[in-house]
Each structure stands twice: as C-alpha cells, then as structure tokens.
Amino acid sequence: MAGEKVDPCSSARADAACTHFSLDLTIDFAAKTISGSTTLTVEIRGDDVRELHLDGKDLSIDATTLADSGERLDLVEKATPLGMDYTIHLPAGLEKGSSVKVKLVYSTSPLASGVQWLRPEQTAVKEHPFMFTQCQAIHARSLMPCQDTPAFKCTYDATMRTPKGLRALMSAKLVDENLNAGDNISLFKFEQKTAIPTYLLAIVAGSLFSRDLSERCRVWGEQGTVDKAAYEFEEVEKMLGAAEELLGPYVWERYDMVVLPPSFPYGGMENPMLTFLTPTLLAGDRSLVNVVVHEIVHSWTGNLVTSSTWEHFWLNEGFTVFCERKILGRLEGRLERHLAAYEGLNALRDSVEHFGEDSPYTALCPKFDGSLDPDDVFSSVPYEKGSNFLFYLESIVGEEAMNDFLKKYVIRFSHKSITTDDFQKFFTEFFADKAEALKQVQWEEWYNRPGMPIVKNKFDDTLVTKATNAADEFIAKTDFEGFTFDYGFSTMQEIVFYDHLLQKQSVPAAPIKFLMKSRFPNTSNAELRFRILSLCMKANLTEFNKQVIDFLTSQGRMKFVRPLFRLFAKVPGNAYKATEVFKAHRSQYHNIAAAMLAKDLGL
Ligand SMILES: [Zn+2]
C-alpha cells in the first residue's frame, strides 16, 4: 500500500519524506544543462514502506541506487499532468523512523521550465552567459528529482561547478570556493542548514560582482548594475531591523540580494539568504524598495512558516503583504500604510476582472485537482485578499494584540508547513478572550467565496483622495498651455493617480499626450512608465506604439508585460502587431512569462 498523497500538485507520499538532499552538479552553458547527482535522505514514516514517489519534469535519469551500498533500485516513470511521477522501489524491511539514502544520477533538459539560460548578448555587459532558476511554484522538479511540495522541508548542501571565471550563488551559505579547480572549472560549495521547501532552491551563475551593505547584507549584480543596486538598496539593514522588531530575530544569518538580468519574470523572489530582484526596481531614487521589504518579510512568513500546499498560498503572501505594509507604516507613517493598502485593492480588482468575479481562482483558497499548474492561477488574489483578511481581523482584535499575535504565530509555526485550518485554530485560541467579537467573522466565506473581499475595509484615504481628485481635474483639462505636472506626490500617490485614470471607461487623448511629452521622459521609474504607457493604449494612441514596444521588449517582468501586452493587443489595428512583437522576442522572455503571454494573446 502506498501512503497518502500530501499535495495535489506533487507525487510525494506521507510515508516517506525527504529531509535532506545533497547536490553534486555541473552547469554547462553550451549544452544548457545541469547534470550530476542528487542524494536524498528519506525518512521512513510508515510501516512496510516499499515505494518512494518523486517528482520530475523533462529530466533524464541515468541511475538510481542506494547511496551507501550502491545497490541498484528500480525506478518506474509515469507521466502526470504536471510532470513525471517517479516510483522508486525501496528494499524490504525499512523500519518506521529509520532513514535511507537514495542517489540519482541525472541531467536536466535544455528546456527545463525552472531555468533560464541567457546568451551573452542578453546580459547587461554582453560578454558572458548567465543562468538563473525560478523554482516557485513547481519548477524545482525540472532541476532535480525531488518531492516538489511545500508540505515537506529539507536541508541541503551542494557542490556546483561552473566554467572558470563565472560565479555560482545559491539560496544557501557559501562554505568553500575554488576559482581555479582545473579543467577550466570553478567550484563552489554551499550549505543550507535551515530546512526549506523545494520551491526555495535557487541557483544563479554568471559574471557577478558584489558590494557589502552591512555586516550581514550584500548585493550582487552584473558589472554596471551592482553600483546602482548598492545605492538603491543601501538602507536594507534598516528594513531588516524593522522586520525583526515586528516578527522576531532573523534566523538566516545573511540577507544577500542579487539583481538579475531584465528577463527575471517577478519583482522579487524570496530565496533564502539570496533574494532575487528585478532590475526594474532600480529607479535611481529608492522609490521602489518596498519590494525588498516584502522579500525580507518572507524570511519569516513563507520561508519559516510555510503554506503546506498551493491552496494555502495566501498564508505566505497575504501575511507578507500585511506585514510589509506594517513596516512601511513604521518607516514612513500610517498614511503611507493605508495608501499602499488602497493601491493593493486596485491590483486585486484588476485580478478579479481578469479572471471574472465568479471565477474559483479568485477565492482566497483555490482548489487544485492535480492538473492545474499554480502558475496558471498566479495573481494578486492571495496577496491582496489575504492581506485584506488580516487587516479585517486586526480591526476586530486591535493593532497591538495583532502585533503580539504575529510574533507568537511565527514562534508557533517556524520550520513547519501549515494549512489555513492550522492558522484559524491558533488564531481563535490566541484570541479566546475575544470569542464574542470574533463571532462576526465568516471564515468559510472569506476562504471560499470568489470575487472581491466580503468585507470592505476602511482605509484612511487622505493621501488617496488628494491623488484621485487631482486625477479627475487633470483628465478634464483641455488646455495644457503653461501647465506643469507637479503635484508633490510620493511615487505611491502618483501610481494611484494613474490607476484612477486607468479605471475610467475611456480617457481623452490630450492629457495622455501631455503626460508622454512632459512626464514620461523625466522618470525612469518602471511602475510609473508602465502606467503612462498603459494610458496611451487605453486612449488608442498608436503613435506611441514604439515606446510601448520598447518597454515590452526591454524587460520581462510579468506584472508589466502581461497587462501591457493585453492592452496593446486590444487597440484597434494592433492585434496582429502584438503577436508579431511577442513572437520576435519570445526567446528573450523567461519560460514562465512566455507561456503566460502566449496564453494571454490567445496563441
Ligand atoms: Zn511574496
């Protein structure tokens, strides 16, 4: 009898859990492969366990053995909608509580969904190739045979070989390096002693340079990027300190960051000890560093306390957004926290409109059936609906009590993988004295009902109103003679200003043309440029197609390219052009982004 499955998106079974993996790998840029071996330490958690189920995707497995004896093990491959289920037959007589080491010799495919290989011309300096991984949600299985589920956590160690002159970094501590290991090879050794889910495995390799920002913080990037990054993120230690004040001691030892090439599909990825960041954050004025606060907070919510399956992903993202904005409030004032929360609601509204308000994907806890890829339902819903839910709960229990709860929640569930039930049970126990007040909470409705949140939180809209009033006045203007765009807004307020215009049924051409002439050239802030260009498309101003195409092809962050491509394609006469632009640049985008864009464009 095989054990119970632990996650609809994984083949892993409850009766045999991987607790450590040891990688010994070579990164081959010419072949676009990573090859070598992984040795899994598997804890036997049931009686008479004879099968180990692993996930894989596009891997070729050359040998499977018991690591200690070298005895060959039988491996049966079965295709699933989300990759491969590898059934490895274990020897008889393994006792419950014992562990066994299984070694797999394997190679990845050049098409591995979790790796992006960049030719030298796709990097900033254009001299060396570059590669980076993105394992969230279920791409670790394209890098190594593993139990690719957040339900289990593993420590790991790794030996990585790169071509000489290139450096490898991982979501782990570098413990040894030999830049001249013979045969034109550099060798790096890593250790991650805090157990992590597989989606937090991360590798980056290329020509990388670093700047120290504090005793425990360092930023990495390509030459030409690293100094800009050091300036932009100089205050990271202050943010880390503010997060510790809210959530307790930082346990990961180091907080390093790496700024990736422009095709990185996300704003940031909270890989432990090495946050991955998009270069679109380098606005030159530190105005977008809230993304770094977000990734820092994941060091507690997500990386220490982890949602056990993708159905409970809001426990990672909703908590992180909620705490990120608390920290923003402490650093920049209460009104900024409320402004960010309001702006978050706009993002949520966009997602709900995109999927449709009855779509099950807009529920806080969406259901997965084993064929749905979490990437396909990725949206702001777990972030913003989750954060709204916690904001609502805070309005009932009070801010100070909620802060106290957050610290205790982290202590209670650190190093564990939990479900929404675990959260609710702990929350109601913690607030047993407020049971009467908590009776009003419609827990199941919050979790399962699609669409916008069932309770509308009251955010302080002082800063919002200033921005939206200005936007209404601005869009009604017909004469821009002598007018200057100078409202004294913060970046977030300016974002709200544009989003208010984007929500209108239609926008007239004149004000948008004015923005393109007077505002667009004066800002290198990607959030602002993205919105001004979106307004151009909303106003059907095809005369700015070129600027839109430049923006769409100069970076691959999905937050920008997905909605802007959709708007671009919707403009009368542009549909064919959008497809052409996408096809011509498809190889520049990350696999995940390219797949989503193709879907968005109906290809
Ligand atoms: Zn996040």
XYZ file of C-alpha atoms and ligand atoms in Angstrom:
604
model
C 0.000 0.000 0.000
C 1.316 3.413 -0.916
C 0.986 6.225 1.595
C -1.360 9.187 1.289
C -0.561 11.998 -1.114
C 0.322 15.224 0.686
C -0.263 17.775 -2.079
C -2.414 17.653 -5.246
C 0.483 19.204 -7.203
C 3.061 16.584 -6.180
C 3.566 12.812 -6.243
C 5.071 12.834 -2.739
C 3.517 10.483 -0.176
C 3.263 10.996 3.556
C 5.016 7.749 4.485
C 8.441 8.608 3.030
C 9.679 12.180 3.416
C 12.883 13.674 2.121
C 14.679 15.583 4.908
C 17.964 16.460 3.176
C 19.365 16.486 -0.339
C 22.935 16.704 -1.448
C 23.620 18.040 -4.942
C 26.784 17.495 -6.956
C 26.264 19.337 -10.221
C 27.964 20.861 -13.237
C 26.446 23.836 -15.035
C 27.021 23.517 -18.783
C 26.165 26.735 -20.637
C 26.896 25.330 -24.091
C 24.583 22.351 -23.638
C 22.144 24.334 -21.454
C 22.066 21.535 -18.929
C 22.772 20.928 -15.275
C 23.995 17.422 -14.652
C 25.396 15.285 -11.879
C 23.637 13.731 -8.940
C 21.329 14.300 -6.019
C 21.411 12.140 -2.913
C 18.184 12.228 -0.932
C 17.949 11.367 2.731
C 14.485 9.858 3.099
C 12.806 9.402 6.446
C 10.506 6.395 6.647
C 7.274 7.478 8.326
C 5.075 4.416 7.829
C 5.090 0.647 8.224
C 6.243 -1.587 5.405
C 7.086 1.321 3.107
C 8.278 -0.031 -0.251
C 7.830 2.959 -2.535
C 9.358 6.398 -2.737
C 7.496 8.806 -5.038
C 9.417 11.715 -6.527
C 8.504 14.475 -8.962
C 10.420 15.256 -12.111
C 9.961 17.166 -15.330
C 11.998 16.800 -18.517
C 14.824 15.078 -16.621
C 16.853 12.140 -17.830
C 17.672 9.769 -15.007
C 20.720 7.619 -15.642
C 20.979 5.612 -12.434
C 19.151 5.142 -9.150
C 20.965 3.449 -6.285
C 21.088 3.088 -2.535
C 23.786 5.644 -1.749
C 25.526 3.572 0.927
C 25.714 0.179 -0.776
C 25.490 1.156 -4.425
C 22.673 -1.368 -4.854
C 20.581 -0.508 -7.912
C 16.967 0.456 -7.335
C 14.076 0.048 -9.722
C 12.576 3.309 -10.980
C 9.270 3.463 -12.854
C 8.336 6.666 -14.687
C 4.725 7.682 -15.122
C 3.594 10.894 -16.829
C 1.257 13.164 -14.855
C -0.376 16.440 -15.966
C 2.312 18.307 -14.003
C 5.404 16.325 -14.979
C 6.572 12.854 -14.017
C 5.859 10.599 -11.077
C 8.951 8.501 -10.365
C 8.204 5.435 -8.290
C 11.380 4.070 -6.738
C 11.155 0.600 -5.226
C 12.792 0.543 -1.812
C 14.292 -2.553 -0.199
C 12.117 -4.501 2.238
C 12.423 -4.192 5.990
C 12.845 -0.429 6.364
C 11.659 0.408 9.833
C 9.445 3.322 10.675
C 11.673 6.133 11.966
C 14.745 4.954 10.052
C 16.151 6.723 7.041
C 17.579 5.637 3.745
C 19.780 7.460 1.241
C 18.822 7.288 -2.413
C 21.166 8.600 -5.091
C 20.004 9.613 -8.556
C 22.401 10.422 -11.381
C 20.617 12.700 -13.808
C 20.663 15.587 -16.222
C 18.230 18.436 -16.859
C 16.798 19.266 -20.268
C 17.791 22.445 -22.149
C 14.062 23.216 -21.981
C 13.815 22.866 -18.181
C 10.999 25.191 -17.130
C 12.808 26.293 -13.967
C 15.989 27.553 -15.626
C 16.621 30.476 -17.868
C 19.778 30.424 -19.962
C 20.896 33.782 -21.292
C 23.298 34.270 -24.148
C 25.990 36.921 -23.511
C 24.078 39.487 -25.599
C 21.048 39.101 -23.308
C 23.012 40.320 -20.269
C 23.970 43.846 -19.253
C 27.690 43.517 -20.049
C 27.152 41.184 -23.039
C 30.400 39.249 -22.530
C 29.455 36.153 -20.546
C 26.492 33.799 -20.473
C 24.195 33.848 -17.469
C 21.706 31.450 -15.917
C 19.229 31.622 -13.087
C 16.498 29.421 -11.699
C 12.951 30.145 -10.580
C 11.517 27.160 -8.729
C 8.296 28.620 -7.384
C 5.752 27.266 -7.820
C 6.512 23.748 -9.120
C 9.658 24.064 -11.224
C 12.189 22.543 -8.806
C 11.173 19.226 -10.404
C 12.710 20.403 -13.686
C 16.060 20.919 -11.885
C 16.250 17.746 -9.848
C 14.213 14.682 -8.944
C 12.598 15.649 -5.636
C 9.436 15.784 -3.583
C 8.344 19.054 -5.105
C 5.883 20.141 -2.456
C 5.996 22.770 0.290
C 4.463 20.160 2.614
C 7.968 18.804 3.302
C 11.098 20.748 4.154
C 14.717 19.728 3.614
C 18.148 20.995 4.486
C 20.618 20.793 1.605
C 24.218 21.011 0.573
C 25.611 21.463 -2.904
C 28.803 21.285 -4.899
C 28.473 23.357 -8.076
C 30.885 23.569 -10.995
C 30.830 26.487 -13.423
C 33.072 27.418 -16.339
C 36.128 29.201 -14.955
C 35.527 32.924 -14.467
C 31.835 32.564 -13.716
C 30.460 32.509 -10.205
C 27.646 30.415 -8.780
C 25.406 31.598 -5.947
C 22.651 29.666 -4.208
C 19.914 30.059 -1.617
C 22.443 28.809 0.914
C 25.667 29.741 2.658
C 28.831 29.633 0.563
C 31.242 27.475 2.578
C 34.082 26.980 0.121
C 35.190 28.098 -3.312
C 37.992 27.256 -5.691
C 38.014 29.603 -8.658
C 40.676 27.527 -10.370
C 39.644 23.927 -9.862
C 41.345 22.668 -13.019
C 39.908 21.864 -16.452
C 38.756 25.472 -16.782
C 36.354 24.965 -13.933
C 35.440 26.946 -10.824
C 33.969 25.084 -7.890
C 31.619 26.316 -5.160
C 30.275 24.563 -2.072
C 27.108 25.561 -0.267
C 25.185 24.565 2.837
C 21.620 25.347 3.832
C 21.168 24.188 7.407
C 17.640 25.522 7.853
C 15.093 23.211 6.254
C 13.341 24.720 3.225
C 10.624 23.646 0.800
C 11.955 22.786 -2.687
C 10.476 25.930 -4.242
C 13.149 27.895 -2.361
C 16.034 26.112 -4.054
C 17.836 28.704 -6.169
C 20.895 28.840 -8.389
C 22.343 31.777 -10.279
C 25.572 31.711 -12.273
C 27.302 34.355 -14.332
C 29.809 37.151 -14.161
C 28.775 38.562 -10.792
C 30.151 41.290 -8.556
C 29.175 42.333 -5.046
C 29.027 45.289 -2.683
C 28.681 44.947 1.075
C 25.816 46.964 2.541
C 26.192 45.914 6.185
C 27.696 43.120 8.281
C 25.048 40.671 7.108
C 23.776 42.225 3.863
C 25.403 42.234 0.450
C 24.128 42.919 -3.039
C 25.252 41.050 -6.163
C 24.821 42.015 -9.778
C 26.480 42.286 -13.119
C 29.153 44.906 -13.537
C 27.362 48.137 -14.352
C 24.339 47.110 -12.293
C 25.924 46.422 -8.938
C 26.755 50.029 -8.021
C 23.278 51.250 -8.921
C 21.885 48.417 -6.828
C 24.149 49.258 -3.888
C 22.786 52.808 -3.936
C 19.157 51.757 -4.378
C 19.211 49.187 -1.559
C 21.615 50.959 0.798
C 19.002 51.061 3.571
C 18.383 47.322 3.614
C 19.804 46.900 7.125
C 17.283 49.425 8.446
C 14.449 47.476 6.798
C 15.752 44.189 8.153
C 15.875 45.740 11.629
C 12.283 46.978 11.316
C 11.175 43.487 10.257
C 12.940 41.934 13.260
C 11.137 44.371 15.530
C 7.808 43.185 14.143
C 8.474 39.467 13.713
C 11.381 38.440 15.946
C 15.049 37.573 15.358
C 16.293 36.989 11.801
C 17.490 33.379 11.761
C 19.005 33.032 8.287
C 22.378 34.544 9.200
C 22.855 36.541 5.983
C 20.471 38.597 3.883
C 22.049 38.932 0.452
C 20.367 40.013 -2.761
C 21.143 39.523 -6.425
C 19.860 41.810 -9.165
C 19.136 39.638 -12.191
C 19.028 40.469 -15.893
C 15.823 42.166 -17.138
C 14.052 38.943 -18.129
C 13.505 37.932 -14.485
C 9.707 37.492 -14.509
C 8.910 38.664 -10.977
C 9.563 41.732 -8.833
C 11.447 39.635 -6.354
C 11.790 36.049 -5.187
C 12.468 35.379 -1.542
C 15.137 32.705 -1.989
C 16.635 32.281 1.500
C 19.910 34.131 2.096
C 19.775 35.354 -1.518
C 16.716 37.345 -2.580
C 16.370 37.562 -6.365
C 15.352 41.012 -7.647
C 14.287 42.517 -10.957
C 16.426 45.387 -12.280
C 13.169 47.314 -12.834
C 13.433 48.276 -9.147
C 16.479 50.418 -9.907
C 14.530 53.667 -10.226
C 17.514 55.734 -9.095
C 15.595 57.291 -6.206
C 14.920 54.348 -3.852
C 11.206 54.743 -4.520
C 10.515 51.054 -5.195
C 12.323 49.441 -2.288
C 9.027 48.276 -0.766
C 9.590 45.142 -2.873
C 12.733 44.498 -0.810
C 10.740 44.932 2.407
C 8.317 42.350 1.011
C 11.089 39.832 0.297
C 12.669 40.469 3.710
C 9.357 39.715 5.442
C 9.218 36.360 3.637
C 12.212 35.374 5.792
C 9.523 34.775 8.438
C 6.189 34.354 6.634
C 6.774 31.915 3.784
C 10.310 30.755 4.444
C 9.954 29.883 8.147
C 6.178 29.457 8.332
C 5.223 27.883 5.019
C 1.884 27.089 3.401
C 1.697 23.305 3.073
C 0.182 23.339 -0.428
C -0.548 25.967 -3.102
C -4.166 26.041 -1.909
C -2.954 27.847 1.206
C -0.528 30.136 -0.617
C -2.210 33.180 0.962
C -0.536 32.205 4.245
C 2.751 33.087 2.527
C 1.708 36.110 0.502
C -1.197 37.608 2.437
C 0.799 37.606 5.672
C 3.829 39.017 3.901
C 1.943 41.905 2.291
C 0.182 42.627 5.581
C 3.500 42.777 7.482
C 5.290 44.621 4.666
C 2.739 47.437 4.978
C 3.001 47.498 8.765
C 6.741 48.060 8.341
C 6.080 50.712 5.705
C 3.813 52.393 8.250
C 6.580 52.333 10.861
C 9.195 53.685 8.455
C 7.084 56.211 6.542
C 3.955 56.830 8.552
C 0.482 55.421 8.989
C -0.971 57.242 5.994
C 1.540 55.559 3.666
C 0.480 52.161 5.010
C -3.141 52.944 4.237
C -2.272 54.354 0.831
C -0.448 51.135 -0.068
C -3.405 49.070 1.139
C -5.746 51.114 -1.039
C -3.467 50.663 -4.039
C -3.438 46.929 -3.278
C -7.213 46.876 -3.652
C -6.790 48.273 -7.173
C -4.457 45.393 -8.007
C -6.979 42.950 -6.563
C -9.786 44.475 -8.625
C -7.674 44.021 -11.769
C -7.159 40.328 -10.982
C -10.841 39.773 -10.237
C -11.759 41.466 -13.520
C -9.181 39.392 -15.396
C -10.462 36.029 -14.115
C -14.120 37.089 -13.707
C -15.775 37.714 -10.352
C -17.281 34.222 -10.180
C -14.011 32.522 -11.059
C -12.883 29.975 -8.448
C -9.344 31.307 -8.990
C -10.339 34.495 -7.187
C -11.100 32.569 -3.980
C -8.591 33.027 -1.166
C -8.095 29.245 -1.041
C -8.419 27.983 -4.644
C -8.815 24.240 -5.181
C -6.176 22.256 -7.057
C -7.073 18.960 -8.686
C -3.700 17.632 -9.792
C -3.869 19.000 -13.317
C -3.892 22.728 -12.577
C -0.478 24.404 -12.553
C -0.239 27.019 -9.768
C 1.392 29.406 -12.287
C -1.869 29.472 -14.248
C -3.768 30.971 -11.335
C -0.983 33.211 -10.026
C -2.431 36.670 -9.359
C -2.689 39.364 -6.709
C -5.555 37.463 -5.019
C -3.546 35.583 -2.347
C -1.534 38.766 -1.731
C -4.261 41.354 -1.522
C -7.295 39.374 -0.433
C -5.101 37.671 2.155
C -3.756 40.970 3.414
C -7.284 42.419 3.474
C -8.465 39.467 5.529
C -5.739 40.058 8.126
C -6.428 43.805 8.129
C -10.074 42.981 8.809
C -9.161 40.623 11.661
C -6.873 43.306 13.084
C -9.769 45.767 13.057
C -11.609 43.367 15.387
C -8.810 42.383 17.786
C -6.862 45.661 17.791
C -3.477 46.578 16.367
C -1.320 45.888 19.403
C -2.882 42.490 20.046
C -2.442 41.631 16.360
C 1.261 42.527 16.529
C 1.598 40.280 19.550
C -0.191 37.508 17.654
C 2.164 37.808 14.671
C 5.247 37.209 16.828
C 3.643 34.216 18.542
C 2.409 32.812 15.227
C 5.964 32.828 13.881
C 7.292 31.136 17.023
C 4.499 28.550 16.990
C 4.866 27.522 13.339
C 8.530 28.202 12.463
C 10.106 25.389 10.392
C 6.649 23.923 9.771
C 4.280 23.708 6.814
C 0.746 24.660 7.733
C -2.792 24.916 6.386
C -5.443 27.607 6.697
C -7.068 25.425 9.387
C -3.868 25.484 11.453
C -3.851 29.275 11.230
C -7.514 29.651 12.164
C -7.261 27.254 15.089
C -4.234 29.060 16.508
C -5.803 32.478 15.910
C -9.065 31.637 17.680
C -7.186 30.020 20.574
C -4.901 33.022 20.877
C -7.894 35.365 20.933
C -10.123 33.157 23.099
C -10.925 36.241 25.208
C -12.338 37.915 22.090
C -14.506 34.974 21.040
C -17.663 37.063 21.208
C -16.319 39.759 18.870
C -14.898 37.123 16.508
C -18.329 35.546 16.003
C -18.920 38.046 13.199
C -16.066 36.565 11.127
C -17.399 34.479 8.235
C -14.293 32.343 7.918
C -15.501 29.989 5.212
C -16.882 32.847 3.117
C -13.525 34.599 3.285
C -11.711 31.444 2.204
C -14.030 30.157 -0.494
C -16.171 32.901 -1.955
C -14.827 34.228 -5.271
C -14.623 37.924 -6.138
C -13.742 40.961 -4.043
C -13.441 40.628 -0.226
C -16.761 40.131 1.551
C -15.971 42.988 3.941
C -14.781 46.357 2.709
C -12.013 47.565 5.000
C -11.955 51.221 5.933
C -8.577 52.580 4.912
C -7.632 56.162 5.724
C -7.940 57.755 2.296
C -6.359 61.161 2.988
C -3.480 60.622 0.533
C -5.673 58.696 -1.904
C -8.258 61.448 -2.196
C -5.595 64.027 -2.981
C -4.368 61.835 -5.833
C -7.770 60.881 -7.247
C -9.113 64.450 -7.055
C -6.046 65.674 -8.901
C -6.535 62.914 -11.486
C -10.170 63.892 -12.077
C -9.189 67.513 -12.561
C -6.266 66.603 -14.788
C -8.237 64.376 -17.145
C -10.907 67.067 -17.634
C -8.305 69.607 -18.767
C -8.238 70.573 -22.419
C -5.658 73.328 -22.362
C -2.142 72.462 -21.181
C -0.554 75.757 -22.137
C 1.807 76.710 -19.295
C 0.724 73.710 -17.160
C 3.393 71.784 -15.256
C 2.948 68.300 -13.836
C 3.999 68.994 -10.266
C 1.674 67.744 -7.540
C 4.340 66.964 -4.953
C 3.174 63.336 -4.857
C 5.075 60.369 -3.483
C 5.629 57.560 -6.000
C 2.738 55.608 -4.495
C 0.419 58.608 -4.819
C 1.415 59.089 -8.427
C 0.670 55.406 -9.014
C -2.806 55.907 -7.520
C -3.245 58.975 -9.755
C -2.633 56.885 -12.903
C -4.595 53.883 -11.672
C -7.583 56.140 -11.083
C -7.404 57.201 -14.729
C -6.920 53.617 -15.904
C -10.153 52.611 -14.177
C -12.196 55.050 -16.251
C -14.250 53.742 -19.178
C -12.210 55.824 -21.584
C -9.614 58.560 -21.425
C -9.274 61.547 -23.779
C -6.118 61.888 -25.855
C -4.898 65.363 -24.903
C -3.980 64.750 -21.234
C -2.232 61.485 -22.113
C -0.235 63.150 -24.875
C 0.761 65.760 -22.328
C 1.996 63.017 -19.972
C 4.039 61.451 -22.763
C 5.632 64.788 -23.512
C 6.164 66.166 -20.026
C 6.249 63.292 -17.544
C 7.325 60.102 -19.309
C 10.783 61.330 -20.395
C 11.554 62.560 -16.867
C 11.116 59.346 -14.954
C 12.995 56.064 -15.054
C 10.590 54.577 -12.529
C 9.210 51.442 -14.214
C 5.952 51.471 -12.207
C 5.182 54.977 -13.495
C 6.320 54.367 -17.072
C 4.217 51.206 -17.209
C 1.087 53.107 -16.198
C 1.613 56.056 -18.535
C 2.105 53.650 -21.447
C -0.999 51.728 -20.385
C -2.929 55.010 -20.556
C -1.626 55.564 -24.097
C -3.054 52.226 -25.157
C -6.292 52.869 -23.318
C -6.618 56.112 -25.313
C -5.847 54.167 -28.541
C -2.811 56.375 -29.176
C -0.990 54.156 -31.673
C 1.507 56.963 -32.237
C 3.144 55.701 -29.018
C 3.307 52.064 -30.131
C 7.066 52.348 -30.437
C 7.536 53.407 -26.807
C 5.210 50.615 -25.705
C 7.113 48.031 -27.732
C 10.434 49.314 -26.353
C 9.137 48.896 -22.817
C 7.657 45.455 -23.527
C 10.897 44.175 -25.009
C 13.397 45.801 -22.637
C 12.316 43.772 -19.589
C 10.218 40.708 -18.876
C 8.598 41.347 -15.514
C 5.149 39.749 -15.766
C 3.495 42.432 -13.652
C 4.252 44.840 -16.508
C 4.414 42.820 -19.704
C 1.246 40.768 -19.240
C -1.274 43.611 -18.765
C 0.504 45.938 -21.192
C 0.647 43.300 -23.936
C -3.081 42.705 -23.429
C -3.849 46.435 -23.639
C -1.558 46.801 -26.650
C -3.301 43.959 -28.494
C -6.738 45.417 -27.741
C -6.069 48.718 -29.523
C -7.813 48.661 -32.932
C -5.277 47.666 -35.581
C -2.696 46.411 -33.064
C -3.690 42.769 -32.510
C -1.517 41.366 -35.293
C 1.388 43.603 -34.309
C 1.239 42.410 -30.688
C 1.533 38.807 -31.826
C 4.425 39.685 -34.134
C 6.301 41.543 -31.391
C 5.801 38.678 -28.979
C 6.940 36.042 -31.468
C 10.025 38.034 -32.431
C 11.091 38.433 -28.788
C 9.734 35.241 -27.289
C 13.171 33.774 -26.587
C 14.119 36.819 -24.511
C 11.325 36.194 -22.040
C 11.557 33.750 -19.195
C 9.802 30.414 -19.849
C 7.092 31.186 -17.309
C 6.428 34.652 -18.751
C 6.493 33.394 -22.356
C 3.945 30.690 -21.547
C 1.614 33.156 -19.837
C 1.969 35.762 -22.601
C 1.175 33.168 -25.254
C -1.984 32.296 -23.336
C -2.922 35.953 -22.868
C -2.535 36.600 -26.591
C -4.577 33.529 -27.497
C -1.661 31.752 -29.220
Zn 5.812 37.422 -1.880
